Amino acid sequence: MKLPVLFFILATYLFSGSAHIGKHVGNFFSSQHTNNWAVLVCTSRFWFNYRHVANTLSVYRSVKRLGIPDSHIVLMLADDMACNHRNPKPATVFSHKNMELNVYGDDVEVDYRGYEVTVENFLRVLTGRLPPSTPRSKRLLSDDRSNILIYLTGHGGNGFLKFQDSEEISNVELADAFEQMWQKRRYNELLFIIDTCQGASMYERFYSPNLMALASSQVGEDSLSHQPDLAIGVHLMDRYTFYLLEFLEDIHPASKTNMNDLFKVCPKSQCVSTPGHRTDLFLRDPGSVLITDFFGSVRKVELTTDAINLTEPITPVEDVKNPSRRTGTPLTASSWDCGPSSSWCFSEHMASSTSSTSSESSAAASEERQHEPLDGVTFY
């Protein structure tokens, strides 16, 4: 009697354990995305807009810390505050008046800077309509399994955001760009965050699916600055992004914090303005969406039960015209004992193999010519 009871207990334990694991795996893959991208844009020039550059670099620092590499970040800064002649501490941009956190860092990769930050370039990055000569570092190479974070900061108004005080992008243009991205399968889910005056007006016209939006202020409200610094003579950050940065500092790659927690960042008592968000276009419950689904890059693993034989030799392909010649054998640097200079060795090996092949063919041709009868000559 004891054995059946033990077997029943063991089977129940294994079944419950597998169900528990299956639940966690289901949650793990619930977002259906395999890669993360971020487009971070500061649209303001001039020294008195120092805080807008600090806003963007703060978000840049956070997403890099949480795992998104520079190859998956498009950073657009309309002005270079770190090298501005008014900066009393060159090569630095601070987000707090205690000067403890330099958000410029030592490894910032700015993809678009200065007058490259235009409405046209921004829309081209989103929709992928870039000239063929554009390098990969300036492209948003996302696909239909990509979760994309888009962060904008600058001066705006009801239904528009200014770019460098010379042009502006409207909420209609932005909504149409996101629709193009969806039609071209350039994202799986998209999180849009904007820190500007009347920021909520920028997501009023959105109509594309799987899109979530947050803004620092409602229509008719100003988004206020924060952290004035007397030594620099300007404010260091905007209030909304300042508290967003504080929130992200407590997030780690394995964090279970969800989007509902992000909606509570910077209440009106702190921001003075009223932050807003829009989730009606998003297909998932925001409470099930992890912060790291957009701000991080957690690599997901798919399990397979199929066995793959990696030691099976490659069968050479026979030439149709000459079956005795074998082609298609892979060339590897390891088989030549090349070491690190594999490219040099490859060229050397190809050159030597070409020369040896040509010498062998020359020898064979000369041998054939020796046995050919010459006109008017008889061999005995």
CSV table of N, CA and C in Angstrom, one decimal, residues 5-151:
chain,number,residue,atom,x,y,z
A,5,VAL,N,0.9,4.9,-2.7
A,5,VAL,CA,0.7,6.2,-2.1
A,5,VAL,C,1.8,7.1,-2.4
A,6,LEU,N,3.1,6.6,-2.3
A,6,LEU,CA,4.2,7.4,-2.6
A,6,LEU,C,4.3,7.8,-4.1
A,7,PHE,N,3.9,6.8,-4.9
A,7,PHE,CA,3.8,7.1,-6.4
A,7,PHE,C,2.8,8.2,-6.6
A,8,PHE,N,1.7,8.2,-6.0
A,8,PHE,CA,0.6,9.2,-6.2
A,8,PHE,C,1.1,10.6,-5.7
A,9,ILE,N,1.8,10.6,-4.5
A,9,ILE,CA,2.3,11.9,-4.0
A,9,ILE,C,3.4,12.5,-5.0
A,10,LEU,N,4.3,11.6,-5.5
A,10,LEU,CA,5.3,12.0,-6.4
A,10,LEU,C,4.7,12.6,-7.7
A,11,ALA,N,3.7,11.9,-8.2
A,11,ALA,CA,3.1,12.3,-9.5
A,11,ALA,C,2.4,13.6,-9.3
A,12,THR,N,1.7,13.8,-8.1
A,12,THR,CA,1.0,15.1,-7.9
A,12,THR,C,2.0,16.2,-7.7
A,13,TYR,N,3.2,16.0,-7.1
A,13,TYR,CA,4.2,17.0,-6.9
A,13,TYR,C,4.8,17.4,-8.3
A,14,LEU,N,5.1,16.4,-9.1
A,14,LEU,CA,5.7,16.7,-10.4
A,14,LEU,C,4.7,17.4,-11.3
A,15,PHE,N,3.4,17.0,-11.2
A,15,PHE,CA,2.4,17.7,-12.1
A,15,PHE,C,2.2,19.2,-11.6
A,16,SER,N,2.1,19.4,-10.3
A,16,SER,CA,2.0,20.8,-9.9
A,16,SER,C,3.2,21.6,-10.2
A,17,GLY,N,4.4,21.0,-10.1
A,17,GLY,CA,5.6,21.7,-10.4
A,17,GLY,C,5.7,22.1,-11.8
A,18,SER,N,5.3,21.1,-12.7
A,18,SER,CA,5.3,21.4,-14.1
A,18,SER,C,4.3,22.5,-14.5
A,19,ALA,N,3.1,22.5,-13.8
A,19,ALA,CA,2.1,23.5,-14.1
A,19,ALA,C,2.6,24.9,-13.6
A,20,HIS,N,3.3,24.9,-12.4
A,20,HIS,CA,3.9,26.1,-11.9
A,20,HIS,C,4.9,26.7,-12.9
A,21,ILE,N,5.8,25.8,-13.4
A,21,ILE,CA,6.8,26.2,-14.3
A,21,ILE,C,6.2,26.7,-15.6
A,22,GLY,N,5.1,26.0,-16.1
A,22,GLY,CA,4.5,26.4,-17.3
A,22,GLY,C,3.8,27.8,-17.2
A,23,LYS,N,3.3,28.1,-16.0
A,23,LYS,CA,2.7,29.4,-15.8
A,23,LYS,C,3.8,30.5,-15.9
A,24,HIS,N,4.9,30.2,-15.3
A,24,HIS,CA,6.0,31.2,-15.3
A,24,HIS,C,6.5,31.4,-16.7
A,25,VAL,N,6.6,30.3,-17.5
A,25,VAL,CA,7.1,30.4,-18.9
A,25,VAL,C,6.1,31.1,-19.7
A,26,GLY,N,4.8,30.9,-19.4
A,26,GLY,CA,3.7,31.7,-20.1
A,26,GLY,C,3.8,33.1,-19.9
A,27,ASN,N,4.1,33.5,-18.6
A,27,ASN,CA,4.3,34.9,-18.3
A,27,ASN,C,5.5,35.5,-18.9
A,28,PHE,N,6.5,34.6,-19.0
A,28,PHE,CA,7.8,35.1,-19.6
A,28,PHE,C,7.7,35.5,-21.0
A,29,PHE,N,6.9,34.7,-21.8
A,29,PHE,CA,6.7,35.0,-23.2
A,29,PHE,C,5.5,35.7,-23.5
A,30,SER,N,4.8,36.3,-22.5
A,30,SER,CA,3.5,37.0,-22.8
A,30,SER,C,3.7,38.2,-23.7
A,31,SER,N,4.8,38.8,-23.7
A,31,SER,CA,5.0,40.0,-24.5
A,31,SER,C,5.1,39.8,-25.9
A,32,GLN,N,5.5,38.5,-26.3
A,32,GLN,CA,5.7,38.1,-27.7
A,32,GLN,C,6.8,38.9,-28.4
A,33,HIS,N,7.7,39.6,-27.7
A,33,HIS,CA,8.7,40.3,-28.4
A,33,HIS,C,10.1,39.6,-28.2
A,34,THR,N,11.0,39.8,-29.1
A,34,THR,CA,12.3,39.2,-29.1
A,34,THR,C,13.4,40.2,-29.0
A,35,ASN,N,13.1,41.5,-29.2
A,35,ASN,CA,14.2,42.5,-29.2
A,35,ASN,C,13.6,43.8,-28.8
A,36,ASN,N,14.5,44.7,-28.3
A,36,ASN,CA,14.1,46.0,-27.8
A,36,ASN,C,14.9,47.1,-28.5
A,37,TRP,N,14.2,48.2,-28.8
A,37,TRP,CA,14.8,49.4,-29.4
A,37,TRP,C,14.3,50.6,-28.7
A,38,ALA,N,15.1,51.7,-28.8
A,38,ALA,CA,14.8,52.9,-28.2
A,38,ALA,C,15.2,54.1,-29.1
A,39,VAL,N,14.3,55.0,-29.3
A,39,VAL,CA,14.5,56.3,-30.0
A,39,VAL,C,14.3,57.4,-29.1
A,40,LEU,N,15.4,58.1,-28.7
A,40,LEU,CA,15.4,59.1,-27.7
A,40,LEU,C,15.8,60.5,-28.4
A,41,VAL,N,14.9,61.4,-28.2
A,41,VAL,CA,15.1,62.7,-29.0
A,41,VAL,C,15.0,63.9,-28.1
A,42,CYS,N,16.0,64.8,-28.2
A,42,CYS,CA,15.9,66.1,-27.6
A,42,CYS,C,15.8,67.1,-28.8
A,43,THR,N,14.8,67.9,-28.8
A,43,THR,CA,14.5,68.7,-30.0
A,43,THR,C,14.9,70.2,-29.8
A,44,SER,N,15.6,70.5,-28.6
A,44,SER,CA,15.9,71.9,-28.3
A,44,SER,C,17.3,72.3,-28.4
A,45,ARG,N,17.6,73.5,-28.9
A,45,ARG,CA,19.0,74.0,-29.0
A,45,ARG,C,19.1,75.1,-27.9
A,46,PHE,N,20.3,75.6,-27.8
A,46,PHE,CA,20.7,76.7,-26.9
A,46,PHE,C,20.9,76.3,-25.5
A,47,TRP,N,21.7,77.1,-24.8
A,47,TRP,CA,22.2,76.8,-23.5
A,47,TRP,C,21.0,76.8,-22.4
A,48,PHE,N,20.1,77.7,-22.6
A,48,PHE,CA,19.0,77.7,-21.6
A,48,PHE,C,18.1,76.5,-21.7
A,49,ASN,N,18.2,75.6,-22.7
A,49,ASN,CA,17.5,74.4,-22.8
A,49,ASN,C,18.4,73.2,-22.3
A,50,TYR,N,19.3,73.5,-21.5
A,50,TYR,CA,20.2,72.4,-20.9
A,50,TYR,C,19.4,71.2,-20.4
A,51,ARG,N,18.3,71.5,-19.7
A,51,ARG,CA,17.5,70.5,-19.1
A,51,ARG,C,16.9,69.5,-20.1
A,52,HIS,N,16.7,69.9,-21.3
A,52,HIS,CA,16.1,68.9,-22.3
A,52,HIS,C,17.2,67.9,-22.7
A,53,VAL,N,18.4,68.3,-22.8
A,53,VAL,CA,19.5,67.4,-23.1
A,53,VAL,C,19.7,66.4,-21.9
A,54,ALA,N,19.7,67.0,-20.7
A,54,ALA,CA,19.8,66.2,-19.5
A,54,ALA,C,18.6,65.2,-19.4
A,55,ASN,N,17.4,65.6,-19.8
A,55,ASN,CA,16.3,64.7,-19.8
A,55,ASN,C,16.6,63.4,-20.7
A,56,THR,N,17.0,63.7,-21.9
A,56,THR,CA,17.2,62.6,-22.9
A,56,THR,C,18.4,61.7,-22.4
A,57,LEU,N,19.5,62.3,-22.0
A,57,LEU,CA,20.6,61.5,-21.6
A,57,LEU,C,20.3,60.7,-20.3
A,58,SER,N,19.4,61.2,-19.5
A,58,SER,CA,19.0,60.4,-18.3
A,58,SER,C,18.3,59.1,-18.7
A,59,VAL,N,17.4,59.2,-19.7
A,59,VAL,CA,16.7,58.1,-20.2
A,59,VAL,C,17.6,57.1,-20.9
A,60,TYR,N,18.5,57.7,-21.7
A,60,TYR,CA,19.6,57.0,-22.4
A,60,TYR,C,20.4,56.1,-21.4
A,61,ARG,N,20.8,56.8,-20.3
A,61,ARG,CA,21.6,56.0,-19.3
A,61,ARG,C,20.8,54.9,-18.7
A,62,SER,N,19.5,55.1,-18.4
A,62,SER,CA,18.7,54.1,-17.8
A,62,SER,C,18.5,52.9,-18.7
A,63,VAL,N,18.2,53.1,-20.0
A,63,VAL,CA,17.9,52.0,-20.9
A,63,VAL,C,19.2,51.2,-21.2
A,64,LYS,N,20.4,51.9,-21.2
A,64,LYS,CA,21.6,51.1,-21.4
A,64,LYS,C,21.9,50.3,-20.1
A,65,ARG,N,21.7,50.9,-18.9
A,65,ARG,CA,21.9,50.1,-17.7
A,65,ARG,C,21.0,48.9,-17.6
A,66,LEU,N,19.8,48.9,-18.2
A,66,LEU,CA,18.9,47.8,-18.1
A,66,LEU,C,19.1,46.8,-19.3
A,67,GLY,N,20.0,47.1,-20.2
A,67,GLY,CA,20.4,46.1,-21.1
A,67,GLY,C,20.2,46.4,-22.6
A,68,ILE,N,19.7,47.5,-23.0
A,68,ILE,CA,19.5,47.8,-24.4
A,68,ILE,C,20.9,48.4,-24.9
A,69,PRO,N,21.5,47.7,-25.9
A,69,PRO,CA,22.8,48.2,-26.3
A,69,PRO,C,22.7,49.4,-27.2
A,70,ASP,N,23.9,50.1,-27.4
A,70,ASP,CA,23.9,51.2,-28.3
A,70,ASP,C,23.5,50.9,-29.7
A,71,SER,N,23.7,49.7,-30.2
A,71,SER,CA,23.3,49.3,-31.5
A,71,SER,C,21.8,49.3,-31.7
A,72,HIS,N,21.0,49.3,-30.6
A,72,HIS,CA,19.6,49.3,-30.6
A,72,HIS,C,19.0,50.6,-30.1
A,73,ILE,N,19.8,51.7,-30.0
A,73,ILE,CA,19.4,53.0,-29.5
A,73,ILE,C,19.7,54.0,-30.6
A,74,VAL,N,18.7,54.8,-30.9
A,74,VAL,CA,18.9,55.9,-31.8
A,74,VAL,C,18.8,57.2,-31.0
A,75,LEU,N,19.9,57.8,-30.7
A,75,LEU,CA,20.0,59.0,-29.9
A,75,LEU,C,20.1,60.3,-30.7
A,76,MET,N,19.2,61.2,-30.5
A,76,MET,CA,19.2,62.4,-31.3
A,76,MET,C,19.2,63.6,-30.3
A,77,LEU,N,20.3,64.4,-30.4
A,77,LEU,CA,20.5,65.6,-29.5
A,77,LEU,C,20.7,66.8,-30.4
A,78,ALA,N,19.8,67.8,-30.2
A,78,ALA,CA,19.9,69.0,-31.0
A,78,ALA,C,21.0,69.9,-30.7
A,79,ASP,N,21.6,69.7,-29.5
A,79,ASP,CA,22.7,70.6,-29.1
A,79,ASP,C,23.6,69.8,-28.2
A,80,ASP,N,24.9,70.2,-28.2
A,80,ASP,CA,25.9,69.5,-27.4
A,80,ASP,C,26.3,70.3,-26.2
A,81,MET,N,25.5,70.1,-25.1
A,81,MET,CA,25.7,70.9,-23.9
A,81,MET,C,27.1,70.5,-23.2
A,82,ALA,N,27.5,69.3,-23.4
A,82,ALA,CA,28.8,68.9,-22.7
A,82,ALA,C,30.0,69.7,-23.2
A,83,CYS,N,29.9,70.1,-24.5
A,83,CYS,CA,31.0,70.9,-25.1
A,83,CYS,C,30.7,72.4,-25.3
A,84,ASN,N,29.6,72.8,-24.7
A,84,ASN,CA,29.3,74.2,-24.8
A,84,ASN,C,30.2,75.1,-24.0
A,85,HIS,N,30.6,76.2,-24.5
A,85,HIS,CA,31.7,77.0,-23.9
A,85,HIS,C,31.2,77.6,-22.6
A,86,ARG,N,29.8,77.6,-22.3
A,86,ARG,CA,29.3,78.1,-21.1
A,86,ARG,C,29.3,77.1,-20.0
A,87,ASN,N,29.6,75.8,-20.3
A,87,ASN,CA,29.6,74.8,-19.3
A,87,ASN,C,30.9,74.9,-18.4
A,88,PRO,N,30.7,75.1,-17.1
A,88,PRO,CA,31.9,75.3,-16.2
A,88,PRO,C,32.6,73.9,-16.0
A,89,LYS,N,31.9,72.8,-16.3
A,89,LYS,CA,32.6,71.5,-16.2
A,89,LYS,C,32.4,70.8,-17.6
A,90,PRO,N,33.4,71.0,-18.5
A,90,PRO,CA,33.3,70.5,-19.8
A,90,PRO,C,33.2,69.0,-19.8
A,91,ALA,N,32.5,68.4,-20.8
A,91,ALA,CA,32.4,67.0,-21.0
A,91,ALA,C,31.5,66.4,-20.0
A,92,THR,N,30.6,67.2,-19.4
A,92,THR,CA,29.7,66.6,-18.4
A,92,THR,C,28.3,67.2,-18.6
A,93,VAL,N,27.3,66.4,-18.2
A,93,VAL,CA,25.9,66.9,-18.1
A,93,VAL,C,25.3,66.3,-16.9
A,94,PHE,N,24.9,67.1,-16.0
A,94,PHE,CA,24.4,66.6,-14.7
A,94,PHE,C,22.8,66.7,-14.6
A,95,SER,N,22.2,65.8,-13.9
A,95,SER,CA,20.8,65.8,-13.8
A,95,SER,C,20.4,66.1,-12.4
A,96,HIS,N,21.3,66.4,-11.5
A,96,HIS,CA,21.0,66.8,-10.1
A,96,HIS,C,22.0,67.9,-9.6
A,97,LYS,N,21.5,68.8,-8.8
A,97,LYS,CA,22.3,69.9,-8.4
A,97,LYS,C,23.5,69.5,-7.5
A,98,ASN,N,23.5,68.3,-6.9
A,98,ASN,CA,24.6,67.8,-6.1
A,98,ASN,C,25.8,67.4,-7.0
A,99,MET,N,25.6,67.4,-8.3
A,99,MET,CA,26.7,67.1,-9.3
A,99,MET,C,27.2,65.7,-9.1
A,100,GLU,N,26.4,64.7,-8.6
A,100,GLU,CA,26.9,63.4,-8.4
A,100,GLU,C,26.8,62.5,-9.6
A,101,LEU,N,25.7,62.7,-10.4
A,101,LEU,CA,25.4,61.8,-11.5
A,101,LEU,C,25.7,62.5,-12.8
A,102,ASN,N,26.7,62.2,-13.5
A,102,ASN,CA,27.0,62.7,-14.8
A,102,ASN,C,26.4,61.8,-15.9
A,103,VAL,N,25.2,62.3,-16.4
A,103,VAL,CA,24.5,61.4,-17.3
A,103,VAL,C,25.1,61.4,-18.7
A,104,TYR,N,26.1,62.3,-19.0
A,104,TYR,CA,26.8,62.2,-20.2
A,104,TYR,C,27.7,61.0,-20.3
A,105,GLY,N,28.4,60.7,-19.2
A,105,GLY,CA,29.2,59.4,-19.1
A,105,GLY,C,30.4,59.5,-20.0
A,106,ASP,N,31.0,58.3,-20.1
A,106,ASP,CA,32.2,58.1,-20.9
A,106,ASP,C,31.9,57.4,-22.3
A,107,ASP,N,30.8,56.9,-22.5
A,107,ASP,CA,30.5,56.1,-23.7
A,107,ASP,C,29.2,56.4,-24.3
A,108,VAL,N,28.9,57.7,-24.5
A,108,VAL,CA,27.7,58.2,-25.1
A,108,VAL,C,27.9,58.1,-26.7
A,109,GLU,N,27.0,57.5,-27.4
A,109,GLU,CA,27.0,57.4,-28.8
A,109,GLU,C,25.8,58.2,-29.4
A,110,VAL,N,26.1,59.4,-29.8
A,110,VAL,CA,25.1,60.3,-30.4
A,110,VAL,C,25.0,60.0,-31.9
A,111,ASP,N,23.8,59.6,-32.3
A,111,ASP,CA,23.6,59.2,-33.7
A,111,ASP,C,23.2,60.4,-34.6
A,112,TYR,N,22.4,61.3,-34.1
A,112,TYR,CA,22.0,62.5,-34.8
A,112,TYR,C,22.3,63.7,-33.9
A,113,ARG,N,23.1,64.7,-34.3
A,113,ARG,CA,23.4,65.8,-33.4
A,113,ARG,C,23.3,67.1,-34.2
A,114,GLY,N,23.0,68.2,-33.5
A,114,GLY,CA,22.9,69.5,-34.1
A,114,GLY,C,21.8,69.6,-35.1
A,115,TYR,N,22.2,70.1,-36.3
A,115,TYR,CA,21.2,70.4,-37.3
A,115,TYR,C,20.7,69.1,-38.0
A,116,GLU,N,21.3,68.0,-37.6
A,116,GLU,CA,20.7,66.7,-38.1
A,116,GLU,C,19.4,66.4,-37.5
A,117,VAL,N,19.1,66.9,-36.3
A,117,VAL,CA,17.9,66.7,-35.6
A,117,VAL,C,16.8,67.5,-36.2
A,118,THR,N,16.1,66.9,-37.2
A,118,THR,CA,15.0,67.6,-37.9
A,118,THR,C,13.7,66.7,-37.9
A,119,VAL,N,12.6,67.3,-38.2
A,119,VAL,CA,11.4,66.6,-38.3
A,119,VAL,C,11.5,65.5,-39.4
A,120,GLU,N,12.1,65.9,-40.5
A,120,GLU,CA,12.2,64.9,-41.6
A,120,GLU,C,13.1,63.7,-41.2
A,121,ASN,N,14.2,63.9,-40.6
A,121,ASN,CA,15.1,62.8,-40.2
A,121,ASN,C,14.4,62.0,-39.1
A,122,PHE,N,13.7,62.6,-38.2
A,122,PHE,CA,13.0,61.8,-37.2
A,122,PHE,C,11.9,60.9,-37.8
A,123,LEU,N,11.1,61.4,-38.7
A,123,LEU,CA,10.1,60.6,-39.4
A,123,LEU,C,10.7,59.5,-40.3
A,124,ARG,N,11.8,59.9,-40.9
A,124,ARG,CA,12.5,58.9,-41.7
A,124,ARG,C,13.1,57.7,-40.9
A,125,VAL,N,13.6,58.0,-39.7
A,125,VAL,CA,14.1,57.0,-38.8
A,125,VAL,C,12.9,56.1,-38.4
A,126,LEU,N,11.8,56.6,-38.1
A,126,LEU,CA,10.6,55.8,-37.6
A,126,LEU,C,10.1,54.9,-38.7
A,127,THR,N,10.0,55.5,-39.9
A,127,THR,CA,9.4,54.7,-41.0
A,127,THR,C,10.4,53.9,-41.8
A,128,GLY,N,11.7,54.1,-41.6
A,128,GLY,CA,12.7,53.4,-42.4
A,128,GLY,C,12.9,53.9,-43.7
A,129,ARG,N,12.5,55.1,-44.1
A,129,ARG,CA,12.6,55.7,-45.4
A,129,ARG,C,13.9,56.5,-45.4
A,130,LEU,N,15.0,55.8,-45.3
A,130,LEU,CA,16.3,56.5,-45.3
A,130,LEU,C,17.1,56.2,-46.5
A,131,PRO,N,18.0,57.1,-46.9
A,131,PRO,CA,18.9,56.8,-48.1
A,131,PRO,C,19.7,55.6,-47.9
A,132,PRO,N,20.0,54.9,-49.0
A,132,PRO,CA,20.8,53.6,-48.9
A,132,PRO,C,22.2,53.9,-48.2
A,133,SER,N,22.7,55.1,-48.3
A,133,SER,CA,24.0,55.4,-47.8
A,133,SER,C,24.0,55.6,-46.3
A,134,THR,N,22.8,55.6,-45.6
A,134,THR,CA,22.7,55.8,-44.2
A,134,THR,C,23.3,54.6,-43.4
A,135,PRO,N,24.3,54.9,-42.5
A,135,PRO,CA,24.9,53.8,-41.8
A,135,PRO,C,23.9,53.1,-40.8
A,136,ARG,N,24.2,51.9,-40.4
A,136,ARG,CA,23.3,51.1,-39.6
A,136,ARG,C,23.1,51.8,-38.2
A,137,SER,N,24.1,52.5,-37.7
A,137,SER,CA,23.9,53.2,-36.4
A,137,SER,C,22.9,54.3,-36.4
A,138,LYS,N,22.5,54.8,-37.6
A,138,LYS,CA,21.4,55.8,-37.7
A,138,LYS,C,20.1,55.2,-38.2
A,139,ARG,N,20.0,53.9,-38.1
A,139,ARG,CA,18.7,53.3,-38.6
A,139,ARG,C,18.0,52.6,-37.4
A,140,LEU,N,16.7,52.6,-37.5
A,140,LEU,CA,15.9,51.8,-36.6
A,140,LEU,C,15.5,50.5,-37.3
A,141,LEU,N,16.3,49.5,-37.1
A,141,LEU,CA,16.2,48.2,-37.8
A,141,LEU,C,15.3,47.2,-37.0
A,142,SER,N,14.1,47.7,-36.7
A,142,SER,CA,13.2,46.9,-35.9
A,142,SER,C,12.4,46.0,-36.8
A,143,ASP,N,11.6,45.1,-36.2
A,143,ASP,CA,10.7,44.2,-37.0
A,143,ASP,C,9.4,44.0,-36.2
A,144,ASP,N,8.6,43.1,-36.6
A,144,ASP,CA,7.3,42.8,-36.0
A,144,ASP,C,7.4,42.1,-34.6
A,145,ARG,N,8.6,41.8,-34.2
A,145,ARG,CA,8.8,41.3,-32.9
A,145,ARG,C,9.6,42.2,-32.0
A,146,SER,N,9.6,43.5,-32.3
A,146,SER,CA,10.4,44.5,-31.6
A,146,SER,C,9.4,45.3,-30.7
A,147,ASN,N,9.9,45.5,-29.4
A,147,ASN,CA,9.2,46.5,-28.6
A,147,ASN,C,10.1,47.8,-28.6
A,148,ILE,N,9.4,48.9,-28.9
A,148,ILE,CA,10.1,50.2,-29.1
A,148,ILE,C,9.7,51.2,-28.1
A,149,LEU,N,10.7,51.8,-27.5
A,149,LEU,CA,10.5,53.0,-26.6
A,149,LEU,C,10.8,54.3,-27.4
A,150,ILE,N,9.9,55.2,-27.5
A,150,ILE,CA,10.1,56.5,-28.1
A,150,ILE,C,9.9,57.6,-27.1
A,151,TYR,N,11.0,58.3,-26.8
A,151,TYR,CA,11.0,59.4,-25.8
A,151,TYR,C,11.3,60.7,-26.5
